[in-house]
Structure formats: C-alpha cells, structure tokens
Coordinates of C-alpha atoms and ligand atoms in Angstrom, one line a residue:
M275 CA 18.6 26.0 0.6
E276 CA 15.4 27.8 1.4
A277 CA 13.7 26.1 4.4
P278 CA 10.2 24.8 3.8
P279 CA 7.6 26.8 5.9
F280 CA 6.7 23.6 7.8
S281 CA 8.7 20.6 9.0
S282 CA 7.3 17.1 9.3
S283 CA 7.1 14.6 12.1
S284 CA 6.0 11.0 12.2
Q285 CA 2.7 11.7 14.0
L286 CA -0.3 11.0 11.7
Q287 CA -3.9 12.0 12.1
H288 CA -6.8 12.7 9.8
C289 CA -10.1 14.5 10.1
A290 CA -13.7 13.5 9.4
H291 CA -15.6 14.8 6.5
P292 CA -16.8 18.2 7.6
L293 CA -19.2 18.8 4.7
S294 CA -21.3 16.0 5.9
R295 CA -23.4 18.3 8.0
I296 CA -23.7 20.9 5.2
H297 CA -24.4 18.6 2.2
G298 CA -25.3 15.3 3.8
A299 CA -23.0 13.7 1.3
W300 CA -21.1 11.6 3.8
N301 CA -22.0 10.9 7.4
R302 CA -20.9 7.4 8.0
R303 CA -18.0 8.3 10.3
K304 CA -17.7 10.3 13.4
P305 CA -15.1 13.1 13.5
N306 CA -11.7 11.7 14.3
L307 CA -9.6 14.7 15.1
Q308 CA -6.8 13.8 17.5
S309 CA -6.0 17.4 18.3
K310 CA -8.0 19.1 21.0
K311 CA -7.6 22.5 19.5
H312 CA -10.7 24.0 17.9
F313 CA -10.6 26.8 15.5
S314 CA -13.1 29.4 14.6
I315 CA -13.3 30.8 11.1
R316 CA -13.2 34.4 10.1
A317 CA -13.1 36.0 6.7
S318 CA -9.8 37.6 6.0
S319 CA -9.4 41.3 6.1
A320 CA -6.9 41.0 3.3
G321 CA -8.0 42.5 0.0
D322 CA -10.2 40.6 -2.4
S323 CA -7.3 40.0 -4.8
T324 CA -5.4 37.9 -2.2
V325 CA -5.1 34.2 -2.7
T326 CA -3.9 32.2 0.3
L327 CA -1.5 29.4 -0.7
L328 CA -0.8 26.4 1.4
D329 CA 2.8 25.5 0.3
Y330 CA 4.7 23.2 2.6
G331 CA 7.9 23.5 0.5
A332 CA 8.0 20.1 -1.1
G333 CA 8.4 20.9 -4.8
N334 CA 7.8 23.4 -7.6
V335 CA 5.0 25.8 -6.6
R336 CA 6.6 28.6 -8.5
S337 CA 4.6 28.1 -11.6
L338 CA 1.3 28.2 -9.6
R339 CA 2.5 31.4 -7.9
N340 CA 3.3 32.8 -11.4
A341 CA -0.1 31.8 -12.8
I342 CA -1.9 33.4 -9.8
R343 CA 0.1 36.7 -10.4
Y344 CA -0.4 36.5 -14.1
L345 CA -4.2 36.4 -13.5
G346 CA -3.9 39.6 -11.4
F347 CA -4.0 38.2 -7.9
D348 CA -1.6 38.4 -5.0
V349 CA -0.3 35.4 -3.0
K350 CA -0.3 35.2 0.8
D351 CA 1.5 32.1 2.2
V352 CA 0.0 30.1 5.0
Q353 CA 2.3 30.3 8.0
N354 CA 0.0 28.8 10.6
P355 CA -3.5 27.4 10.9
K356 CA -5.0 30.8 11.5
D357 CA -4.0 31.8 8.0
I358 CA -6.1 29.0 6.6
L359 CA -9.1 29.9 8.7
N360 CA -8.9 33.6 7.7
A361 CA -8.4 32.9 4.0
N362 CA -10.8 34.4 1.4
R363 CA -9.9 31.7 -1.0
L364 CA -7.4 28.9 -0.4
L365 CA -5.2 27.1 -2.9
F366 CA -3.6 23.8 -1.9
P367 CA -1.2 22.5 -4.5
G368 CA -0.1 19.2 -2.9
V369 CA 3.3 18.2 -4.0
G370 CA 5.6 15.4 -3.0
A371 CA 4.5 12.1 -1.5
F372 CA 1.2 11.5 0.3
A373 CA 2.6 10.4 3.7
A374 CA 5.1 13.3 3.9
A375 CA 2.3 15.8 3.1
M376 CA 0.0 14.3 5.8
E377 CA 2.8 14.4 8.3
V378 CA 3.3 18.1 7.7
L379 CA -0.4 18.9 7.9
N380 CA -0.8 16.9 11.1
Q381 CA 2.3 18.2 12.8
N382 CA 1.4 21.8 12.3
G383 CA -2.3 21.7 13.1
L384 CA -3.0 22.5 9.5
A385 CA -5.1 19.3 8.9
E386 CA -7.7 20.4 11.5
A387 CA -7.8 24.0 10.2
L388 CA -8.2 22.7 6.7
C389 CA -11.1 20.6 7.7
T390 CA -12.7 23.4 9.6
Y391 CA -12.3 25.7 6.6
I392 CA -13.9 23.2 4.3
E393 CA -16.6 22.4 6.8
N394 CA -17.6 26.0 6.4
D395 CA -17.8 25.6 2.7
R396 CA -15.2 28.2 2.1
P397 CA -13.6 28.6 -1.4
F398 CA -11.0 25.9 -1.7
L399 CA -9.1 24.5 -4.7
G400 CA -6.8 21.4 -4.2
I401 CA -4.4 20.5 -7.0
C402 CA -3.0 17.0 -7.7
L403 CA -2.0 15.6 -4.3
G404 CA -4.2 18.4 -3.0
L405 CA -7.1 16.3 -4.3
Q406 CA -5.8 12.9 -3.2
L407 CA -5.3 14.1 0.4
L408 CA -9.0 14.7 0.7
F409 CA -9.7 11.0 0.5
E410 CA -9.6 8.4 3.3
S411 CA -6.3 6.9 2.5
S412 CA -3.6 6.2 -0.1
D413 CA -1.6 3.2 -1.1
E414 CA 1.4 5.4 -1.8
N415 CA 4.1 3.9 0.6
G416 CA 1.1 2.9 2.6
P417 CA -1.7 2.5 3.3
V418 CA -1.5 6.0 4.8
K419 CA -4.5 7.8 6.2
G420 CA -5.7 11.0 4.4
L421 CA -7.9 13.8 5.6
G422 CA -10.9 11.5 5.2
L423 CA -13.2 14.0 3.6
I424 CA -14.2 12.0 0.6
P425 CA -14.9 8.2 0.7
G426 CA -12.4 6.1 -1.1
A427 CA -8.8 5.1 -1.2
V428 CA -6.2 6.4 -3.6
G429 CA -4.4 3.6 -5.5
R430 CA -1.6 3.2 -8.0
F431 CA -2.4 2.9 -11.7
D432 CA -2.0 -0.7 -12.7
S433 CA 0.9 -1.1 -15.1
A434 CA 0.4 -4.9 -15.3
N435 CA -1.1 -4.7 -18.8
G436 CA 1.6 -2.5 -20.2
L437 CA 0.1 0.8 -19.0
Q438 CA 2.9 3.4 -18.7
V439 CA 3.1 4.8 -15.2
P440 CA 3.3 7.7 -14.2
H441 CA 0.4 9.0 -16.2
I442 CA 2.3 12.0 -17.8
G443 CA 0.7 14.2 -20.4
W444 CA -2.4 15.7 -21.8
N445 CA -5.9 14.1 -21.5
A446 CA -9.3 15.6 -21.9
V447 CA -11.8 15.1 -19.0
Q448 CA -15.4 13.9 -19.1
I449 CA -17.5 16.4 -17.1
S450 CA -20.2 14.6 -15.1
K451 CA -22.1 17.5 -13.5
D452 CA -22.5 21.3 -13.7
P453 CA -19.0 22.2 -15.0
G454 CA -18.4 24.9 -12.4
I455 CA -14.8 25.9 -12.5
L456 CA -14.2 23.4 -15.4
E457 CA -16.3 25.5 -17.7
G458 CA -14.3 26.0 -20.9
T459 CA -12.3 22.7 -20.5
E460 CA -14.9 20.6 -22.5
G461 CA -13.1 18.7 -25.2
H462 CA -9.7 20.3 -24.4
H463 CA -6.7 18.6 -22.9
V464 CA -5.3 19.3 -19.5
Y465 CA -1.9 18.3 -18.1
F466 CA -1.6 15.4 -15.7
V467 CA 1.4 14.0 -13.9
H468 CA 0.8 11.3 -11.3
S469 CA 1.1 7.6 -10.5
Y470 CA -1.8 7.4 -8.0
R471 CA -5.4 8.2 -8.6
A472 CA -8.9 7.9 -6.9
I473 CA -11.6 5.9 -8.5
P474 CA -15.3 7.0 -8.7
S475 CA -17.7 4.8 -6.7
E476 CA -21.2 4.8 -5.4
A477 CA -20.0 6.3 -2.1
N478 CA -18.2 9.3 -3.6
K479 CA -20.4 9.9 -6.7
N480 CA -21.8 13.2 -5.3
W481 CA -18.4 14.6 -5.2
V482 CA -17.2 13.7 -8.6
S483 CA -17.4 16.5 -11.2
S484 CA -15.3 14.9 -13.9
T485 CA -13.4 11.7 -14.7
C486 CA -10.6 10.9 -17.1
N487 CA -9.7 7.8 -19.0
Y488 CA -6.2 6.3 -18.5
G489 CA -6.2 2.5 -18.0
D490 CA -9.4 2.9 -16.2
H491 CA -11.7 5.8 -15.3
F492 CA -10.3 7.8 -12.5
I493 CA -11.5 11.0 -10.7
S494 CA -10.0 14.1 -12.4
S495 CA -12.0 16.6 -10.3
I496 CA -14.3 16.9 -7.4
A497 CA -16.7 19.7 -6.6
M498 CA -19.2 20.4 -3.8
G499 CA -20.4 23.9 -3.0
N500 CA -17.3 26.1 -2.9
V501 CA -14.9 23.1 -2.4
H502 CA -13.1 22.0 -5.5
A503 CA -10.1 19.9 -6.3
V504 CA -8.5 18.8 -9.6
Q505 CA -6.1 15.9 -10.3
F506 CA -4.5 17.8 -13.3
H507 CA -2.3 20.8 -13.1
P508 CA -4.2 24.0 -14.2
E509 CA -0.9 26.0 -13.9
K510 CA 0.7 23.7 -16.5
S511 CA -2.3 23.3 -18.8
G512 CA -1.8 26.4 -21.0
E513 CA -4.7 28.8 -21.6
V514 CA -7.3 26.1 -20.7
G515 CA -5.7 25.6 -17.3
L516 CA -5.5 29.3 -16.6
S517 CA -9.2 29.7 -17.3
V518 CA -9.9 27.0 -14.6
L519 CA -7.8 29.0 -12.1
K520 CA -9.6 32.2 -13.2
N521 CA -13.0 30.5 -12.8
F522 CA -12.0 29.6 -9.2
L523 CA -10.4 32.9 -8.3
D524 CA -13.0 35.1 -9.8
P525 CA -16.4 33.2 -10.0
S526 CA -18.0 36.2 -11.6
H527 CA -15.7 35.5 -14.6
S528 CA -17.5 32.3 -15.6
S529 CA -20.8 32.4 -17.4
K530 CA -24.0 31.8 -15.6
T531 CA -25.5 29.5 -18.3
K532 CA -24.1 26.2 -17.1
K533 CA -24.5 24.2 -20.2
W534 CA -21.8 22.0 -21.5
V535 CA -21.3 19.4 -24.2
N536 CA -19.0 16.6 -23.5
K537 CA -16.7 15.8 -26.4
K538 CA -15.8 12.2 -27.3
S539 CA -13.7 10.3 -24.9
S540 CA -10.0 11.1 -24.9
K541 CA -6.9 9.0 -24.9
L542 CA -3.6 10.3 -23.6
A543 CA -2.4 12.7 -26.3
K544 CA 1.0 12.3 -27.9
R545 CA 3.2 15.2 -26.9
V546 CA 5.3 17.4 -29.1
I547 CA 8.2 18.8 -27.2
A548 CA 10.5 21.7 -28.2
C549 CA 14.1 21.3 -26.9
L550 CA 16.5 24.1 -26.4
D551 CA 20.2 23.1 -26.1
V552 CA 21.7 26.0 -24.2
R553 CA 25.3 27.0 -23.6
T554 CA 27.5 30.0 -23.2
N555 CA 29.1 31.1 -26.5
D556 CA 32.6 32.4 -26.9
K557 CA 31.4 35.9 -26.1
G558 CA 29.9 34.8 -22.8
D559 CA 26.3 35.0 -23.9
L560 CA 23.9 32.2 -23.0
V561 CA 22.5 31.1 -26.4
V562 CA 20.3 28.4 -27.8
T563 CA 22.6 26.3 -30.0
K564 CA 22.1 23.2 -32.1
G565 CA 24.5 20.6 -33.3
D566 CA 24.9 18.1 -36.0
Q567 CA 25.6 14.8 -34.3
Y568 CA 26.4 16.9 -31.2
D569 CA 28.9 19.2 -32.9
V570 CA 27.5 22.7 -32.2
R571 CA 30.3 24.7 -33.8
E572 CA 30.1 26.4 -37.2
H573 CA 32.4 25.0 -39.7
T574 CA 34.0 28.4 -40.4
E575 CA 37.4 29.8 -39.7
E576 CA 36.2 31.3 -36.4
N577 CA 34.6 27.9 -35.4
E578 CA 32.1 29.7 -33.3
V579 CA 29.3 28.1 -31.3
R580 CA 26.1 28.2 -33.4
N581 CA 23.7 30.8 -32.1
L582 CA 20.0 30.1 -32.9
G583 CA 18.4 32.6 -30.5
K584 CA 17.8 33.6 -26.9
P585 CA 16.5 30.8 -24.6
V586 CA 13.6 32.8 -22.9
D587 CA 12.4 34.3 -26.2
L588 CA 12.3 31.0 -27.9
A589 CA 10.6 29.2 -25.0
R590 CA 7.9 31.8 -25.0
Q591 CA 7.5 31.5 -28.7
Y592 CA 7.2 27.7 -28.6
Y593 CA 4.6 28.0 -25.8
K594 CA 2.5 30.3 -28.0
D595 CA 3.0 27.9 -30.9
G596 CA 1.5 25.0 -29.0
A597 CA 4.5 23.1 -27.6
D598 CA 3.3 20.6 -25.0
E599 CA 6.5 20.9 -23.0
V600 CA 9.7 22.9 -23.2
S601 CA 13.1 21.3 -22.3
F602 CA 16.3 23.2 -21.6
L603 CA 19.5 21.2 -21.8
N604 CA 22.5 22.9 -20.3
I605 CA 24.8 21.1 -22.7
T606 CA 28.1 22.1 -21.0
G607 CA 26.7 21.2 -17.6
F608 CA 28.8 18.1 -17.4
R609 CA 31.9 20.4 -17.0
D610 CA 30.4 23.6 -15.5
F611 CA 28.7 23.5 -12.2
P612 CA 25.0 24.5 -12.7
L613 CA 24.7 26.5 -9.4
G614 CA 27.5 28.6 -10.7
D615 CA 25.6 29.1 -13.8
L616 CA 23.2 31.8 -12.6
P617 CA 22.0 32.8 -16.1
M618 CA 20.6 29.3 -16.6
L619 CA 18.6 29.6 -13.4
Q620 CA 17.5 33.0 -14.5
V621 CA 16.3 31.6 -17.8
L622 CA 14.0 29.2 -15.9
R623 CA 12.7 31.9 -13.6
L624 CA 11.9 34.2 -16.5
T625 CA 10.4 31.5 -18.6
S626 CA 8.1 30.2 -15.9
E627 CA 6.6 33.7 -15.5
N628 CA 4.5 33.3 -18.5
V629 CA 5.0 29.8 -20.0
F630 CA 2.3 27.6 -18.5
V631 CA 3.3 24.2 -19.8
P632 CA 5.8 21.8 -18.1
L633 CA 9.5 22.8 -18.1
T634 CA 12.3 20.3 -18.0
V635 CA 15.9 21.2 -17.3
G636 CA 19.0 19.1 -17.6
G637 CA 22.8 19.3 -17.6
G638 CA 25.2 18.9 -14.7
I639 CA 22.9 17.3 -12.2
R640 CA 25.4 15.4 -10.0
D641 CA 27.2 15.8 -6.7
F642 CA 29.9 18.5 -7.0
T643 CA 32.8 19.9 -4.9
D644 CA 33.8 23.4 -5.9
A645 CA 37.3 25.0 -6.0
N646 CA 37.0 26.0 -2.3
G647 CA 36.2 22.4 -1.3
R648 CA 32.5 23.1 -0.7
Y649 CA 30.4 20.0 -1.4
Y650 CA 27.0 20.4 -3.1
P651 CA 24.8 17.3 -3.2
S652 CA 22.9 16.7 -6.4
L653 CA 19.7 17.1 -4.4
E654 CA 20.7 20.7 -3.8
V655 CA 21.3 21.3 -7.5
A656 CA 17.9 19.8 -8.3
A657 CA 16.2 21.8 -5.6
E658 CA 17.5 25.0 -7.0
Y659 CA 16.2 24.0 -10.5
F660 CA 12.8 23.2 -9.1
R661 CA 12.7 26.4 -7.1
S662 CA 13.5 28.3 -10.2
G663 CA 10.5 26.9 -12.1
A664 CA 11.5 23.5 -13.4
D665 CA 8.9 20.7 -13.2
K666 CA 11.3 17.9 -14.1
V667 CA 15.1 17.6 -14.1
S668 CA 16.9 15.5 -16.6
I669 CA 20.0 13.6 -15.7
G670 CA 22.5 12.4 -18.3
S671 CA 26.0 11.4 -17.5
D672 CA 25.4 10.8 -13.8
A673 CA 22.6 8.3 -14.5
V674 CA 24.9 6.3 -16.7
F675 CA 27.4 6.0 -13.8
A676 CA 24.6 5.1 -11.4
A677 CA 23.3 2.4 -13.8
E678 CA 26.8 1.0 -14.4
A679 CA 27.3 0.7 -10.6
Y680 CA 23.9 -0.9 -10.2
L681 CA 24.5 -3.5 -12.9
R682 CA 28.0 -4.2 -11.5
T683 CA 26.9 -4.7 -7.9
G684 CA 23.1 -5.4 -8.1
V685 CA 22.8 -3.1 -5.1
K686 CA 20.7 0.1 -5.0
T687 CA 22.7 2.3 -2.8
G688 CA 20.1 5.0 -2.7
K689 CA 22.9 7.5 -3.0
S690 CA 22.9 8.3 -6.7
S691 CA 21.5 11.6 -7.8
L692 CA 18.8 9.7 -9.6
E693 CA 17.7 7.7 -6.6
Q694 CA 17.8 10.7 -4.2
I695 CA 15.9 13.2 -6.4
S696 CA 13.3 10.6 -7.3
R697 CA 12.8 9.7 -3.6
V698 CA 12.3 13.3 -2.5
Y699 CA 10.4 14.7 -5.5
G700 CA 8.8 11.6 -6.9
N701 CA 9.8 9.7 -10.0
Q702 CA 7.6 11.8 -12.3
A703 CA 10.0 14.7 -11.7
V704 CA 13.1 12.8 -12.9
V705 CA 13.9 12.2 -16.6
V706 CA 17.0 10.3 -17.7
S707 CA 18.5 11.6 -20.9
I708 CA 20.3 8.9 -22.9
D709 CA 22.9 9.8 -25.5
P710 CA 23.5 6.6 -27.5
R711 CA 25.6 6.0 -30.6
R712 CA 24.8 3.2 -33.0
V713 CA 27.6 0.6 -33.3
Y714 CA 27.1 -1.8 -36.3
L715 CA 27.7 -5.5 -35.8
K716 CA 27.9 -8.5 -38.1
G717 CA 26.0 -10.8 -35.8
P718 CA 23.4 -10.4 -33.0
D719 CA 25.7 -12.0 -30.4
D720 CA 28.9 -10.0 -31.1
V721 CA 28.4 -8.0 -27.9
K722 CA 27.1 -8.8 -24.4
F723 CA 24.5 -6.0 -24.8
K724 CA 21.0 -6.3 -26.4
T725 CA 21.3 -5.8 -30.2
V726 CA 18.7 -5.0 -32.9
K727 CA 18.4 -6.2 -36.5
V728 CA 18.6 -2.8 -38.2
S729 CA 16.1 -1.7 -40.8
A730 CA 18.9 -0.3 -43.0
P731 CA 22.2 -2.2 -43.2
G732 CA 25.4 -0.5 -42.0
P733 CA 28.2 0.9 -44.3
N734 CA 29.7 -2.6 -44.7
G735 CA 26.4 -4.4 -45.0
E736 CA 26.1 -5.1 -41.3
E737 CA 22.6 -6.2 -40.3
Y738 CA 22.9 -5.7 -36.5
A739 CA 23.7 -2.9 -34.1
W740 CA 23.9 -2.1 -30.5
Y741 CA 23.5 1.3 -29.0
Q742 CA 26.4 2.4 -26.9
C743 CA 25.7 4.9 -24.2
T744 CA 27.9 7.9 -23.9
V745 CA 28.6 10.6 -21.2
S746 CA 29.8 14.2 -21.3
G747 CA 27.7 15.2 -24.3
G748 CA 28.7 12.2 -26.4
R749 CA 32.4 12.7 -25.8
E750 CA 33.0 9.4 -24.0
G751 CA 31.6 6.0 -24.9
R752 CA 30.7 3.6 -22.0
E753 CA 30.4 -0.1 -21.7
I754 CA 26.7 -0.1 -21.4
G755 CA 23.9 -0.4 -24.0
A756 CA 20.8 1.8 -24.2
Y757 CA 18.5 -1.1 -23.4
E758 CA 20.4 -2.1 -20.3
L759 CA 20.7 1.6 -19.2
A760 CA 17.0 2.2 -19.6
K761 CA 16.0 -0.9 -17.6
S762 CA 18.4 0.0 -14.8
V763 CA 17.4 3.6 -14.5
E764 CA 13.7 2.7 -14.4
E765 CA 14.6 0.4 -11.4
L766 CA 16.6 3.2 -9.8
G767 CA 13.6 5.6 -10.0
A768 CA 13.5 7.4 -13.4
G769 CA 10.0 8.5 -14.3
E770 CA 10.6 9.1 -18.0
I771 CA 13.3 8.5 -20.6
L772 CA 14.5 11.2 -23.1
L773 CA 16.0 9.1 -25.8
N774 CA 18.4 11.0 -28.1
C775 CA 20.5 9.4 -30.8
I776 CA 23.9 10.9 -31.7
D777 CA 23.8 9.5 -35.2
C778 CA 20.4 11.1 -36.0
D779 CA 20.9 14.4 -34.1
G780 CA 20.4 17.4 -36.5
Q781 CA 20.2 15.2 -39.6
G782 CA 16.5 15.8 -40.4
K783 CA 16.2 12.3 -41.7
G784 CA 13.8 10.9 -39.1
F785 CA 13.9 9.4 -35.7
D786 CA 15.8 6.2 -35.1
I787 CA 12.9 3.8 -35.0
D788 CA 15.0 0.7 -34.2
L789 CA 16.4 2.4 -31.2
I790 CA 13.1 3.8 -29.9
K791 CA 11.5 0.3 -30.3
L792 CA 14.4 -1.3 -28.4
V793 CA 14.2 1.1 -25.5
S794 CA 10.4 1.2 -25.3
E795 CA 10.4 -2.6 -25.0
A796 CA 12.8 -2.3 -22.0
V797 CA 10.7 -0.1 -19.8
T798 CA 7.1 0.7 -18.6
I799 CA 7.8 4.4 -18.1
P800 CA 7.1 6.9 -20.9
V801 CA 9.8 7.3 -23.6
I802 CA 10.4 10.6 -25.4
A803 CA 11.7 10.1 -28.9
S804 CA 14.4 12.6 -29.8
S805 CA 16.8 13.5 -32.6
G806 CA 16.4 13.5 -36.3
A807 CA 13.0 15.1 -37.0
G808 CA 13.0 16.9 -40.4
I809 CA 9.4 16.9 -41.7
V810 CA 5.9 16.4 -40.2
E811 CA 5.7 12.8 -41.4
H812 CA 8.6 11.9 -39.1
F813 CA 6.4 12.6 -36.1
S814 CA 3.5 10.4 -37.4
D815 CA 6.1 7.7 -38.3
V816 CA 7.5 7.5 -34.8
F817 CA 4.0 7.4 -33.1
Q818 CA 2.7 4.8 -35.6
K819 CA 5.7 2.5 -35.4
T820 CA 6.7 2.8 -31.7
S821 CA 5.0 3.3 -28.4
A822 CA 6.8 6.6 -27.7
S823 CA 4.7 9.0 -25.6
A824 CA 6.3 12.1 -27.0
A825 CA 8.5 13.3 -29.8
L826 CA 11.1 16.0 -29.3
A827 CA 12.7 18.2 -31.9
A828 CA 15.0 21.2 -31.9
G829 CA 16.6 22.3 -35.2
I830 CA 13.4 22.3 -37.4
F831 CA 11.7 24.5 -34.8
H832 CA 14.6 26.9 -34.3
R833 CA 15.2 27.4 -38.0
K834 CA 11.4 27.8 -38.4
E835 CA 11.3 25.1 -41.1
V836 CA 8.3 23.3 -39.6
P837 CA 5.9 25.1 -37.2
I838 CA 4.7 23.1 -34.2
K839 CA 1.1 23.8 -35.4
C840 CA 1.7 22.0 -38.7
V841 CA 3.1 19.0 -36.8
K842 CA 0.0 18.8 -34.7
E843 CA -2.4 19.2 -37.6
H844 CA -0.6 16.5 -39.5
L845 CA -0.8 14.1 -36.5
L846 CA -4.5 14.8 -36.2
E847 CA -5.0 14.0 -39.9
E848 CA -3.3 10.7 -39.3
G849 CA -5.7 9.9 -36.4
I850 CA -3.2 10.5 -33.7
E851 CA -4.6 12.3 -30.6
V852 CA -2.8 15.6 -29.8
R853 CA -3.6 18.7 -27.8
L854 CA -4.5 21.6 -30.0
Ligands
1PR85 O1 25.4 14.7 -18.8 O2 23.7 15.3 -17.0 O3 25.4 17.0 -17.8 O4 23.5 16.3 -19.2 C1 23.9 16.9 -20.4 C2 22.7 17.0 -21.3 O5 23.1 17.8 -22.4 C3 22.2 15.7 -21.8 O6 20.8 15.6 -21.8 C4 22.7 15.6 -23.3 O7 21.8 15.0 -24.1 C5 22.8 17.1 -23.6 N1 23.9 17.4 -24.6 C6 25.2 17.4 -24.2 N2 25.9 17.8 -25.3 C7 25.1 18.0 -26.3 C8 25.4 18.4 -27.7 O8 24.5 18.5 -28.6 N3 26.6 18.7 -28.0 N4 22.7 17.8 -26.5 C9 23.8 17.7 -25.8 C10 21.9 16.9 -26.8 C11 20.3 16.3 -28.2 C12 18.9 16.8 -28.1 C13 18.6 17.5 -29.4 C14 17.8 16.5 -30.2 C15 16.9 17.0 -31.2 N5 21.1 17.3 -27.8 O9 18.7 17.6 -27.0 O10 17.8 18.6 -29.0 O11 18.8 15.6 -30.8 O12 17.7 17.7 -32.2 P1 17.1 17.7 -33.7 O13 15.6 17.8 -33.7 O14 17.7 19.0 -34.3 O15 17.7 16.5 -34.4 P2 24.6 15.8 -18.2

C-alpha cells in the first residue's frame, strides 16, 4: 500500500481566524495556536501552471488530480508546511473523517501554515471536508475542534423526518453574492456526497457565497477575497464542476461582468446510472457483458460470453451522454481476486482520466489469501480501487455473510469488509449490492422473512413473495431476505444500497416496484433501483411509485435502445428533477 504523505497523532489544535485582520469579518477570538513555530509566506518560484495539492492520503484524490491535469495544470504535492506557504494556489480536498484530518494537520504543523496562508489572502480552494475544517468544530465523532476560521459548528443532517443521509447526488445551489468561482453554475446541478454540513448564521453570513437545500439550507460554498471552499465536488460535477475549478485556477478565465440570475430552488435530483457488468471473456479480453437473469452467455453452440463493448469506451460515452454516475461490476470478482485483475484497475485509472462523475466499482471485495498464502485484507482491495479512481466500492457476497453473522449474534465485530471500509473511508464510500430472487408464497407468514403482497400474482396464483438474497452472482441462495439484509447492512455502515433483482435483470419489463418499496421502507440510506428498465416510462414509474434515489440500467444503454438523454427529458416532462 502507498503510504500517505502524513501520519496522524492524537494531538489536536486549531487556529484562529486569520482573515479577521484583513476583512474584519470575525474578530471575536484571540489566536489559539498551540505551536510556537511561525511561518513567513513567500510566493512560489514554481511556474504559474502549478497547483499545490494538500493530500494527506485518506481517500480518492485521483479524480481531482486528473481534473487539474485535464485543465492544463500541473500538480505539486504538499510535503511540509513550507510547501503550503510557498504555493501560488492551494487546493485542499478534505477526505475521510473530520477528527482524523485535524490530527494530521496538527501533527505536521500544516494547520498553522494553512492559517498563515489564508491570513495572507492567498488563493485557496477547499473541497468538501476542506470546507468543513475551516469551521470552529464538527459533531462528527465529536465535538472536534476545527481550524476555527469561520464561525459555526458542522453538524449532521437530521434523518429524523425520513431524510436520507448521506446527502448523495446532484443539487443546484443558490448563489447569495457575487458568484466568483461559481460563475456558470447558476441553475445547474453539482455533485454532493456528505453526511455533515455547516448552517448559515448571522455570525458567518459574510462568508457564505451559496447555500443548498437538503432537509434545511446548508452552506454549499464560502468565499472571501481569494479564499474559497465548496461543499460539493467540482471534480465529480461534470463540465459545470470543471468550470468552477477553471475559474479558481485561472481567474482571468471567468467574465468580469459579475451578474447572475438565480434559478428556482432545487431539490435533490434523481440520478440515472449506467452500469457496466465487466468480466474476461473466453479469449481473455475484458469486456462489458450483460445477462438475462444473470446468464451472460449467448445461447449458441459456442456458448460464448456476450460482448457489448469495451469498458473504458462505454464509460466515456455514458459520461458524454449525461449519466450521473457510472458503475463497474466485476461480475466474476467473487471467484477471481481483484488485485490479481490488473486490467480492471487499469479500466478505472483510464476512465477517471476524463470521466468527471462518480465512479463505483464492485466485485470481489473481501479478505483473500492467495495461492502463496499471502493474506490481503479487504481494506487493501478497497484502497487499491480508491487509488485507481473509484469514489465508491460496492460489496455483494461479503456483505451478505456479514449481515448473516450480525443477525445471528447481534454483535458488530467491526471486522467485516463492510464495517472496516466504512470506518476508514466513510459510509458514503460503501455501497452494498443486493442480488435477490423473488420466491412466491401462498400466505404472508409462510417464511420468517418480511414478505410483500405482490402486485401481479405468481405462476400458481400466489399473492405473496419474499425476496431471497443470493451470493456469487446469483448462484447460491441464502437464508436471508432483502429487507433483513438491507436493515443489517445499514447498521453495519453501508451508505447506499444497489438493489438488483435477478428475476427482472435484462427483461426490459420494468423495475420490481414491490421489491424497491420493501427495501426503501427498511432503510434511511439512498436506494438505487436496478434491473429491468426497458423504456423511459419505467424510470418515471420507479421514481413516482417508490422513494428510490437513483435508477440504474445496463442493457438498454449498451444496445443503444434508449439514450440517457431521452430518459432525462422524459423525467423532466413528468416533473421529476434531474440533472441535464
Ligand atoms: O459478490 O462482492 O463479488 O460482487 C459481485 C457483483 O457482481 C455484485 O454486485 C453482483 O450484482 C454482480 N453480478 C454478479 N454476477 C452477475 C451477473 O449478471 N451474472 N451482475 C452480476 C449483476 C445486475 C446489474 C445489472 C442490472 C441492470 N448485474 O448490475 O446491470 O440488472 O441490468 P438491465 O438494465 O439490463 O436489466 P461480489
């Protein structure tokens, strides 16, 4: 594993708001620097195309690096506090948990350098946690002190009234002052993924440059002088996000006429996700395949694996077509070890070079011992996926085993892949992929699992069904229902559910509404409806009849039967908010 540039300790400190002297925005507190070191600032001698990146090694910063390079800039990594002070422009993509990030900043003298840099009104852009750390404190595993630059505490979204947390997806922001680097985002959606947020108040109103509506109004960006921070991910927000980065990196790029028109308030847009089931075919090529009820072989004499195209090419195409996310499922990952599957990692690396929406990868995420007896923890597998450009990992079979053990013992061991990855990378980075099969029943109490009254009776007139979870790509049925699995994996740390349905997969007859309703009722995390899309009306149907946050399809996109654009236009006509 690549070592992060900085290690953490338990010592915490924070710094006073340095811009108080410059802007008079906040001068209630005295500086509170514990370190006696004082830094002087000096413009870097590095060329003007250099961007200094403060990456402390806690997650996927590859996409941001790719976006910077895509825009024609070079990346210089911060190795010590001096690099911060000498930066021409500093990007701070906070990833991971608040407390861990503060520990790293304090341990390495970076917190003080950061404050000095900002005190001198030097060009700064914080992203996501890089915005939250500027505030006084956070409730995330806390309270934990932040850098204390902006008044206010960062708190968790309140899921008490059914709000799905994390806030994952595309929202438009309401710009509240000169748009600055946000110029061009008016009325467009940008991508958020977070469970904590800062709230606008009288004390921090001079900082707030935009807010966003999710449950309540939270701060989506701050700006003062050359200091900026955004709660959303510009590197994951398509062309709109790239223009925000470009406005920051090259201020001459944005127009001088700072007029803007705020479009009507936005809700969280429903996402349309393109899914690529990937595996090696019989010739040894990595191909995108697609099954009927999980059978991916042609019904010919050769019985070959269906080949619907090349993974990187298709992902790029779907990005251009307007997919809100792209998922790769390594469908033979349950039997092949992903770290041995270098082409799959290469697919991610290449895709993330110019696909600037979230990428999920699944298949084979579990602890593994290879033929030589070397043990690879699942965390290592996930880390390699994140380093290669994934924003989220999706766990299938191993999550079923973890949920079964949890239901059996009632104990969270903290050792399952789900728990470990979620603890280290945050639950927003962990999707659980469920592969259930419908089992019809005569009565609602015929099994110990939660049943549904089905909308269409079974082959023998059955009125009820339960949804049996499977592992190993549908090959093995387990004694656990989709409802029970969903509830358990949420408790174990899943941030999202990818809900497939073996019966509907590849059939083009619509999503399994009964199943999606059942699972959506079980959890407060977002549910992605998957399997069965055949026409645009299937997408409006699933969003109108269930609380699914996203709808995923594969076959109709691969076979070019229904363009993503048509799906989105149809949803808009139906009054369903989407990102265009
Ligand atoms: O168990 O952690 O190794 O993960 C394996 C992953 O691979 C799981 O996410 C599992 O869903 C997936 N998988 C395994 N075998 C298959 C298969 O098809 N033989 N694919 C498979 C699952 C379902 C969806 C599909 C939708 C939409 N494919 O991904 O894309 O059903 O299709 P449609 O729009 O054409 O109907 P682990």
